[in-house]
XYZ file of N, CA and C in Angstrom:
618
model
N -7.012 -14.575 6.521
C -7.614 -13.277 6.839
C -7.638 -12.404 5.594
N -8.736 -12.106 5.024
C -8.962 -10.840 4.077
C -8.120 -9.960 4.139
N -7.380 -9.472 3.228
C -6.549 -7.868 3.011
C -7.562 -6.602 2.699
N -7.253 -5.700 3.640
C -8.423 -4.646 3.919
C -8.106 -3.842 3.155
N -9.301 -3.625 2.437
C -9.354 -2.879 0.777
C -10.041 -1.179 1.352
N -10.500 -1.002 2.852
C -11.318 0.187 3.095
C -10.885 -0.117 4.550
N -10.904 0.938 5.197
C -10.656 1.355 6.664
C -11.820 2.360 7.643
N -12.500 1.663 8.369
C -13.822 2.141 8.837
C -13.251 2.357 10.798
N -12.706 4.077 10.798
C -12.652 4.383 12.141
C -13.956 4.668 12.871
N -14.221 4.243 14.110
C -15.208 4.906 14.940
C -14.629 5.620 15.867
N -14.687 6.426 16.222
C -14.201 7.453 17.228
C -15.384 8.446 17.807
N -14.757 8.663 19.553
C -15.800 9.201 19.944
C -14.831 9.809 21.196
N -15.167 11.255 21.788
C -14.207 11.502 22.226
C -14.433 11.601 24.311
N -15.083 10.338 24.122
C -15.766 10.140 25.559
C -14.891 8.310 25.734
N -14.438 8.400 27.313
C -13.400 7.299 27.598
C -14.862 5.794 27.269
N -13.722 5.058 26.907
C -14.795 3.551 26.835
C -14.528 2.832 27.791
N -15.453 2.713 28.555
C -14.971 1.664 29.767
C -14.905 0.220 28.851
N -15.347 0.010 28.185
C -15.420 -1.595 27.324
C -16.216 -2.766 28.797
N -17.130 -2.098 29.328
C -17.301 -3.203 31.327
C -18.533 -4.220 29.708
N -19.291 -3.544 29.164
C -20.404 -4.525 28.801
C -20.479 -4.842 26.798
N -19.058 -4.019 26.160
C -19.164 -3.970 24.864
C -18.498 -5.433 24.562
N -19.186 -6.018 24.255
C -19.213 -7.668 24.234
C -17.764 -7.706 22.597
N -18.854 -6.989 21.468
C -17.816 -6.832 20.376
C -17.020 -6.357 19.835
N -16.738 -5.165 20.972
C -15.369 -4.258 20.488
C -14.246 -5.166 21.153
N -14.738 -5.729 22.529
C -13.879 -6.369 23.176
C -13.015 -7.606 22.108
N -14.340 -8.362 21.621
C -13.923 -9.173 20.489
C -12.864 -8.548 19.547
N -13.612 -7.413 18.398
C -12.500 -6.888 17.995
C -11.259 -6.481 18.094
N -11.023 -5.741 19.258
C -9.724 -5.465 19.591
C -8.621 -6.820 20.271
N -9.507 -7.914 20.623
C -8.810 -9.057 20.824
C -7.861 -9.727 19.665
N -8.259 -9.327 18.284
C -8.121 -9.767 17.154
C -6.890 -9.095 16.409
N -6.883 -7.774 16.643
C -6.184 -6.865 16.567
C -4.770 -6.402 17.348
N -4.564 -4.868 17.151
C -3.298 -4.416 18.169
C -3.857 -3.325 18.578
N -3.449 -2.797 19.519
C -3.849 -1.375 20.158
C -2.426 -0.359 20.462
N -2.671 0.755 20.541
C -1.526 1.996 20.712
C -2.230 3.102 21.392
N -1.648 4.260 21.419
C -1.692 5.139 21.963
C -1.704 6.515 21.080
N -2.734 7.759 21.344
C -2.540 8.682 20.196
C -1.877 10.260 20.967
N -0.941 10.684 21.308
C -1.130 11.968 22.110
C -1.167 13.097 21.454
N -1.952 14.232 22.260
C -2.157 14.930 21.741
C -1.158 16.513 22.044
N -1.090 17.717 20.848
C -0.470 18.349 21.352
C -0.806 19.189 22.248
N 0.138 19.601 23.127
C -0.172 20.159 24.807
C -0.476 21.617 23.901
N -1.716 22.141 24.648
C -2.372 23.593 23.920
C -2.401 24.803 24.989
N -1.413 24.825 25.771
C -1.844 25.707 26.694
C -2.613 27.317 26.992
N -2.041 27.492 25.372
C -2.547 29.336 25.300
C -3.678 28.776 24.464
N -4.266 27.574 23.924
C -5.307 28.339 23.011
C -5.924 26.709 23.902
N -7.649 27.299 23.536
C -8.812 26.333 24.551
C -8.835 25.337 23.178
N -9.068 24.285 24.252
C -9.354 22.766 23.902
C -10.846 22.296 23.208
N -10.811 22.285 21.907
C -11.969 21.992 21.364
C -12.280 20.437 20.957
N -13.921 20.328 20.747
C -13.788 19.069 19.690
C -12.981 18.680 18.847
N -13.091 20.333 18.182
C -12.851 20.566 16.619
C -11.184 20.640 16.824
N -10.533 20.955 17.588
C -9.136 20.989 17.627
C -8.428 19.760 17.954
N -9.116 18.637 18.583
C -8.793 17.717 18.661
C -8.994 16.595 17.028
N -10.242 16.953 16.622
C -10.301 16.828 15.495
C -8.764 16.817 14.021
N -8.659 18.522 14.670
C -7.988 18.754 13.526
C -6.192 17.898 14.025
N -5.947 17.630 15.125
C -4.784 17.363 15.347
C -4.887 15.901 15.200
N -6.089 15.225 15.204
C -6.006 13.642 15.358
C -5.825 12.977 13.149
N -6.153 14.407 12.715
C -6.247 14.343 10.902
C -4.892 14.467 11.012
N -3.894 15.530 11.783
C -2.734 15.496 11.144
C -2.553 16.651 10.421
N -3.277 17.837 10.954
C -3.109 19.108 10.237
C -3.259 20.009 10.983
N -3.135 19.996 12.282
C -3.167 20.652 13.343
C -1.726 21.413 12.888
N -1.092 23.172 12.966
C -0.277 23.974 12.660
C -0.113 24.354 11.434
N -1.275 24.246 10.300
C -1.616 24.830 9.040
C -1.878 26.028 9.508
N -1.757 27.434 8.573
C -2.449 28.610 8.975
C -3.853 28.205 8.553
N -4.262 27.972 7.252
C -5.367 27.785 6.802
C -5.647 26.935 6.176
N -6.911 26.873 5.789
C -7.987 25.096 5.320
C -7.033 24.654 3.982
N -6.039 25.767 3.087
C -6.027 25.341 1.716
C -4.644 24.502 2.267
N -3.913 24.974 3.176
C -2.772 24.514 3.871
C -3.313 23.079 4.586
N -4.155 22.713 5.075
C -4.561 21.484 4.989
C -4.993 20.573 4.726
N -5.960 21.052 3.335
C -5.464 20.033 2.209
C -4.104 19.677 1.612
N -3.599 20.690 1.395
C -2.099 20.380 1.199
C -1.359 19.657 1.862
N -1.417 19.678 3.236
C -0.833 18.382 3.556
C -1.668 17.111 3.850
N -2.962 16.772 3.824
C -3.654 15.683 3.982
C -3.137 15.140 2.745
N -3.275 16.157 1.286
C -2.578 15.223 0.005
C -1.279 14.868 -0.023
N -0.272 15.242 0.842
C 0.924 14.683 0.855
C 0.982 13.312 1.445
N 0.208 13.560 2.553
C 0.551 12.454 3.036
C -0.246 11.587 2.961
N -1.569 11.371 1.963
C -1.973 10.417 2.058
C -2.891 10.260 0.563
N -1.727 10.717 -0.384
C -2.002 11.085 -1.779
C -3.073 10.803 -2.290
N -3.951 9.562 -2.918
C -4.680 9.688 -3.525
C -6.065 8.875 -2.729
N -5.814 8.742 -1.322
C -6.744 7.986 -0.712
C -7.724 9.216 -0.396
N -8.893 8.665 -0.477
C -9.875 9.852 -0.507
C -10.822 9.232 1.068
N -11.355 10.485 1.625
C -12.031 10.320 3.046
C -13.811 10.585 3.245
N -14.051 10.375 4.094
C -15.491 10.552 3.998
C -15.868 10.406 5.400
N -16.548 11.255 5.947
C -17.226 11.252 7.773
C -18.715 11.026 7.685
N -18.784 10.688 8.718
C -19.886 10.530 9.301
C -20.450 10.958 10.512
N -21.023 12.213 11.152
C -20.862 12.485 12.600
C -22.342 13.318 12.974
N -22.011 13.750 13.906
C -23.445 13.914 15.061
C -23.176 15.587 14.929
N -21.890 16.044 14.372
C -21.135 17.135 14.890
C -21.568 18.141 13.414
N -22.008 19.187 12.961
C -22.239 20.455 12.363
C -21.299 20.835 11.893
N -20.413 20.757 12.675
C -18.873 21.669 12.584
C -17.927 20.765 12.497
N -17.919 19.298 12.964
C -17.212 18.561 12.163
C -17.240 17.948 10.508
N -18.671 17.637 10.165
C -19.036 17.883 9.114
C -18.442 19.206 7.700
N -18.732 20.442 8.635
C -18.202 21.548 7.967
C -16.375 21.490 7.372
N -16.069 21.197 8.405
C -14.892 20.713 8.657
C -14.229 20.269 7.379
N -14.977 18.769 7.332
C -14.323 17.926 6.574
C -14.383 17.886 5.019
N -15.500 18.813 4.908
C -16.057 19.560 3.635
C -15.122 20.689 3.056
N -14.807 21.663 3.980
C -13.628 22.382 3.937
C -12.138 21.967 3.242
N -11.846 20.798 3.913
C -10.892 19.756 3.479
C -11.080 19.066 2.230
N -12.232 18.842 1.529
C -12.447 17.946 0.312
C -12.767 16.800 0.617
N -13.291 16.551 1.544
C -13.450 14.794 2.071
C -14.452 14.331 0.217
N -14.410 13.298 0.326
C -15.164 13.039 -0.826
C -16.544 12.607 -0.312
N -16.808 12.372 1.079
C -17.911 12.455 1.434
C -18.649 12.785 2.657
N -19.491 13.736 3.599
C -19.765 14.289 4.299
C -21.303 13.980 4.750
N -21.461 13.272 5.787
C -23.133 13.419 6.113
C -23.700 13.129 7.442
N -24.806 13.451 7.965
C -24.932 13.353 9.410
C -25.462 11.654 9.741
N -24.685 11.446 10.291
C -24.487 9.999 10.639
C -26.113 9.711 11.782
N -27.094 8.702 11.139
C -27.614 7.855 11.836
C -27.935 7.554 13.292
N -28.703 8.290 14.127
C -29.013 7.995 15.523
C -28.883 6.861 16.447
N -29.421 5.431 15.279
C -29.484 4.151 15.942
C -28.176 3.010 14.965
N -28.283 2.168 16.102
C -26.961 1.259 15.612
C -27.405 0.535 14.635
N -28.468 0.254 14.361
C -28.779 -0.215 13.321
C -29.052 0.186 11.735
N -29.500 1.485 11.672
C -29.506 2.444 10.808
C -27.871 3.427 10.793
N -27.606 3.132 11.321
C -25.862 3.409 11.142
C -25.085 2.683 10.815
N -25.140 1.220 10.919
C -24.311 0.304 10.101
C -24.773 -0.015 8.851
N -25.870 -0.002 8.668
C -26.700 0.157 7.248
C -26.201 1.912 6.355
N -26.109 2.598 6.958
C -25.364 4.203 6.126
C -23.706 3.491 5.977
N -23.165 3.463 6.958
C -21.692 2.802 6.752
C -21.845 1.759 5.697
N -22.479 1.141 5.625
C -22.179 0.023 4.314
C -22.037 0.682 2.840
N -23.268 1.822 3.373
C -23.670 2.175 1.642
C -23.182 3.253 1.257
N -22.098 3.915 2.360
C -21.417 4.683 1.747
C -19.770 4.294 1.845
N -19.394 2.981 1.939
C -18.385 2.350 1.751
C -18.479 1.223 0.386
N -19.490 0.782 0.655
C -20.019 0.363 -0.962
C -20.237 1.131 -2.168
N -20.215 2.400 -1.689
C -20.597 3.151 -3.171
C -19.476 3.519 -4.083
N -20.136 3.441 -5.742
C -18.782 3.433 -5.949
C -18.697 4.858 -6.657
N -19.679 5.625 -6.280
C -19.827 7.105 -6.345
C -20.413 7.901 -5.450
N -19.543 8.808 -4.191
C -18.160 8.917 -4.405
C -17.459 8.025 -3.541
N -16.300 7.520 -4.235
C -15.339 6.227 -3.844
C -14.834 6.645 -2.616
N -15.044 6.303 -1.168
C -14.572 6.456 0.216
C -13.738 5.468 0.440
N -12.526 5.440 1.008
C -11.355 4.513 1.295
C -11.240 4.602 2.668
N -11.788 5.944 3.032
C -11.779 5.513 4.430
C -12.638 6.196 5.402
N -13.746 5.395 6.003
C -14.846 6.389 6.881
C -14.496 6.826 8.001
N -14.692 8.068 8.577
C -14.216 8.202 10.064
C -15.973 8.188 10.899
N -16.082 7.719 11.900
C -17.361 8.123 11.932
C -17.493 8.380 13.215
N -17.465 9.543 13.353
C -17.364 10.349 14.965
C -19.205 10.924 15.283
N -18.526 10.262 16.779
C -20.223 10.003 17.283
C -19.794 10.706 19.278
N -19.104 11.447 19.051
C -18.801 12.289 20.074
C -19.849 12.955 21.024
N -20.845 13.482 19.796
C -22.107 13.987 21.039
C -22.654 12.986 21.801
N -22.583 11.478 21.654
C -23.698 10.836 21.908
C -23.247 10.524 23.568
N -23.393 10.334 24.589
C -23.575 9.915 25.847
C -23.102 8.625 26.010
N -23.991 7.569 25.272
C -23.420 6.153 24.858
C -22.948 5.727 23.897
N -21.951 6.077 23.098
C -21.639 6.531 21.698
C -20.942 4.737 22.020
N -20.470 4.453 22.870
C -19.560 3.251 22.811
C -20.534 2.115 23.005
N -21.632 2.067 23.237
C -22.602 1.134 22.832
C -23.348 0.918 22.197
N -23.537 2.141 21.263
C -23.962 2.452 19.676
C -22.562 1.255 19.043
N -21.648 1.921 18.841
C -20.605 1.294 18.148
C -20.637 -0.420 18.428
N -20.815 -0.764 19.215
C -20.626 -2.165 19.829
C -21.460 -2.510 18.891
N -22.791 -2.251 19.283
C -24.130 -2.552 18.219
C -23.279 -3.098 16.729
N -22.902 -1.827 16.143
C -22.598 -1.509 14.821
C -21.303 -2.415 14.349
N -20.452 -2.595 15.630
C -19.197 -4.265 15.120
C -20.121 -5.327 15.138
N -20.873 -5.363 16.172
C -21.996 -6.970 15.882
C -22.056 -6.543 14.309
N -22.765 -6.028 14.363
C -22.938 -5.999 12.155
C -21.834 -5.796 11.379
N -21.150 -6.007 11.395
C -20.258 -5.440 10.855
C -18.750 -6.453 10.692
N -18.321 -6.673 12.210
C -17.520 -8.045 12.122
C -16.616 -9.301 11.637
N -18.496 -9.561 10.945
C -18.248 -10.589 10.032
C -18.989 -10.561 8.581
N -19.865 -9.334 8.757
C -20.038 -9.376 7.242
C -19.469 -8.556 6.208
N -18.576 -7.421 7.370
C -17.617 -7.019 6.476
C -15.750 -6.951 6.917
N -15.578 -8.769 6.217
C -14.369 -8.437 6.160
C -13.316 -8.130 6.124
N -13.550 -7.258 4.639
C -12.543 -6.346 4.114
C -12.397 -5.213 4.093
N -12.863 -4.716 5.348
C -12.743 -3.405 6.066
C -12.023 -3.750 7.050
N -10.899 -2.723 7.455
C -9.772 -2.600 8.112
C -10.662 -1.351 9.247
N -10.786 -2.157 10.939
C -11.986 -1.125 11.762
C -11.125 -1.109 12.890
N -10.748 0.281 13.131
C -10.404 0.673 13.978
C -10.735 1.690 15.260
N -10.970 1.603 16.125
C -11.764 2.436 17.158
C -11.072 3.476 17.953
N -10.697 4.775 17.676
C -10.089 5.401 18.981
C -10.581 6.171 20.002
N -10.719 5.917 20.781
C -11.107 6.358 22.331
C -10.405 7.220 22.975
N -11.224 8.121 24.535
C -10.218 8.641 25.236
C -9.593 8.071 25.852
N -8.523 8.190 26.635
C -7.825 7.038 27.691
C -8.051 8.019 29.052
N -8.276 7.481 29.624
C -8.756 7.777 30.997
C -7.652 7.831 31.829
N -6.906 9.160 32.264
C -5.436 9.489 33.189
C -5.939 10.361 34.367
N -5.469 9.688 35.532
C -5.528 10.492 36.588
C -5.318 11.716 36.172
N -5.958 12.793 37.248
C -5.589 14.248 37.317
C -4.218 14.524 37.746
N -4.121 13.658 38.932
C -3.060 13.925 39.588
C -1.718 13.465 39.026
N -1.583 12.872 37.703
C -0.696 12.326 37.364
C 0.957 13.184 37.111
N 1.619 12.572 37.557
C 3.182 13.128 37.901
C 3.811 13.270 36.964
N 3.706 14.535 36.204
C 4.407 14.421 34.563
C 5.846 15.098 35.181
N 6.459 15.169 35.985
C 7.609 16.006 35.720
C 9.021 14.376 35.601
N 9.745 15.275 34.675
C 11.079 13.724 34.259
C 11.262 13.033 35.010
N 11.664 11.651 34.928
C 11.860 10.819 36.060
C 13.416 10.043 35.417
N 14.010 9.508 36.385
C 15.245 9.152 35.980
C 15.813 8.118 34.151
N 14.780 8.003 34.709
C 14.678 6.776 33.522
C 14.313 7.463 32.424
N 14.078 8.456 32.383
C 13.241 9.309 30.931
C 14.708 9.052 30.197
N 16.287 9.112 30.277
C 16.657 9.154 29.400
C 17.256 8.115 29.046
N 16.718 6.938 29.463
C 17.298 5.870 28.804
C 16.387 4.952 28.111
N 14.876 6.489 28.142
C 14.035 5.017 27.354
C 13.473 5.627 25.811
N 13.953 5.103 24.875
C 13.843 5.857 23.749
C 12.552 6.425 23.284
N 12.788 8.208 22.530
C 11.523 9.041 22.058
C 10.401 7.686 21.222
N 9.401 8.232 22.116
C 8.330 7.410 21.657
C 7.708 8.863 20.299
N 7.245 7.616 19.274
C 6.925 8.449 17.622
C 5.668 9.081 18.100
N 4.678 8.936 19.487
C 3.476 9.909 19.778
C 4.322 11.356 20.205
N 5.458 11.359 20.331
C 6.099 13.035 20.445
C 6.657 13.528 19.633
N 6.692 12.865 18.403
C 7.427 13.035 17.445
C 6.346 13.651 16.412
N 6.756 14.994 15.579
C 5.785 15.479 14.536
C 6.725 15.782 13.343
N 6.562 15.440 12.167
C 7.059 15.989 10.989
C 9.245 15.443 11.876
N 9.096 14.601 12.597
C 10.515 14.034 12.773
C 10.900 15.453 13.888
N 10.790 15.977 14.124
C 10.820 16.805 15.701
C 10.084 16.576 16.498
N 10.822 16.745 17.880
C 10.182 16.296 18.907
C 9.169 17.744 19.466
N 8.018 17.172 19.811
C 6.773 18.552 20.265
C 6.543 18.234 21.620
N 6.313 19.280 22.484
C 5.121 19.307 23.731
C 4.183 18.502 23.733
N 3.463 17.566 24.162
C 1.956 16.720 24.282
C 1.518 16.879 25.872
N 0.646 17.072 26.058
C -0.558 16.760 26.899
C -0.809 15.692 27.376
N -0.562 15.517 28.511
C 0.015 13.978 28.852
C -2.088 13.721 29.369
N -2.888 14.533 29.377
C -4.198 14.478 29.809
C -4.953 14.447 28.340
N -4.343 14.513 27.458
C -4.810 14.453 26.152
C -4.641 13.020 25.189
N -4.657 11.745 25.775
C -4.409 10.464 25.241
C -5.536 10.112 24.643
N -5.605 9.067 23.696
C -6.629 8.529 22.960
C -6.108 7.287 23.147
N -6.705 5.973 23.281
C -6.140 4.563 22.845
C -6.820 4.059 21.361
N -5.775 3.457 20.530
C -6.336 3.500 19.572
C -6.425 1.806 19.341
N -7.165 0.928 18.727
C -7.276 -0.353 18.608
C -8.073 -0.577 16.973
């Protein structure tokens, strides 16, 4: 197996049933999958863009220069680049210094063709694409499209997909006996303290 020299996320913030995606199914067969939670927001409303900023890892900066500052800590000299449907995610990531920013491609075919050539380029050098396709309705059968291409002709890209996870409403968050004998899972864990999460706020990640 190739050692992955670039890391190509698709993310979209609509649940994937996976009933007819023939090649994500493939992919993630190949792979491992986890879980992403998010933090529980009760006084302030639930955005794209806030989910955004908490899934980067800079969610509790006061401001944009405060999150570059920590995107460069923690992920020093690897440089980022999006791809999305989104205005304000775009803006976003521009804000941040991504080294590259642009409105991502309508069709699956003309979108795995932009993903190549801005993972191939070696100006400016992207290590890792995120390519959020959130507005789209069928965003998870766009993507399917785009692993058929992708798969097997590119290797040495490390592709990972995160999704919503789909949780009952009714689900029973209050402690249950067993909560303390089963050790803090690292999705509650931030900066090594334990935080609040949103047990309706899951992503699966593969």
């Amino acid at each position: 197996m190739a050692t992955p020299k670039k890391a190509l996320i698709f993310y979209s913030d609509r649940p994937n049933t996976g009933n007819t995606n023939y090649f994500l199914n493939s992919l993630c067969s190949q792979g491992c999958s986890g879980q992403i939670s998010l933090e529980d927001l009760r006084h302030q409303e639930r955005t794209h863009l806030m989910d955004l900023i908490q899934l980067w890892g800079v969610y509790g900066c006061k401001n944009e220069e405060e999150m570059k500052k920590r995107l460069g800590e923690r992920f020093g000299k690897m440089s980022f680049g999006i791809l999305s449907l989104s205005s304000e995610s775009i803006a976003l990531a521009k804000s941040l210094g991504f080294a590259f920013t642009g409105l991502a491609q309508d069709t699956p075919k003309a979108l795995s063709l932009q993903i190549k050539q801005v993972l191939e380029s070696a100006a400016p050098s992207v290590h890792c694409l995120f390519v959020d396709l959130s507005k789209k309705e069928d965003a998870w059968e766009d993507v399917d499209q785009c692993v058929s291409d992708l798969i097997d002709s590119a290797p040495d890209y490390l592709k990972c997909l995160v999704s919503r996870h789909t949780v009952a409403t009714t689900l029973n968050i209050e402690p249950q006996w067993w909560s303390t004998i089963v050790p803090e899972q690292s999705c509650t864990k931030k900066g090594g303290e334990k935080v609040a999460i949103d047990p309706r706020q899951v992503y699966s990640s593969s």
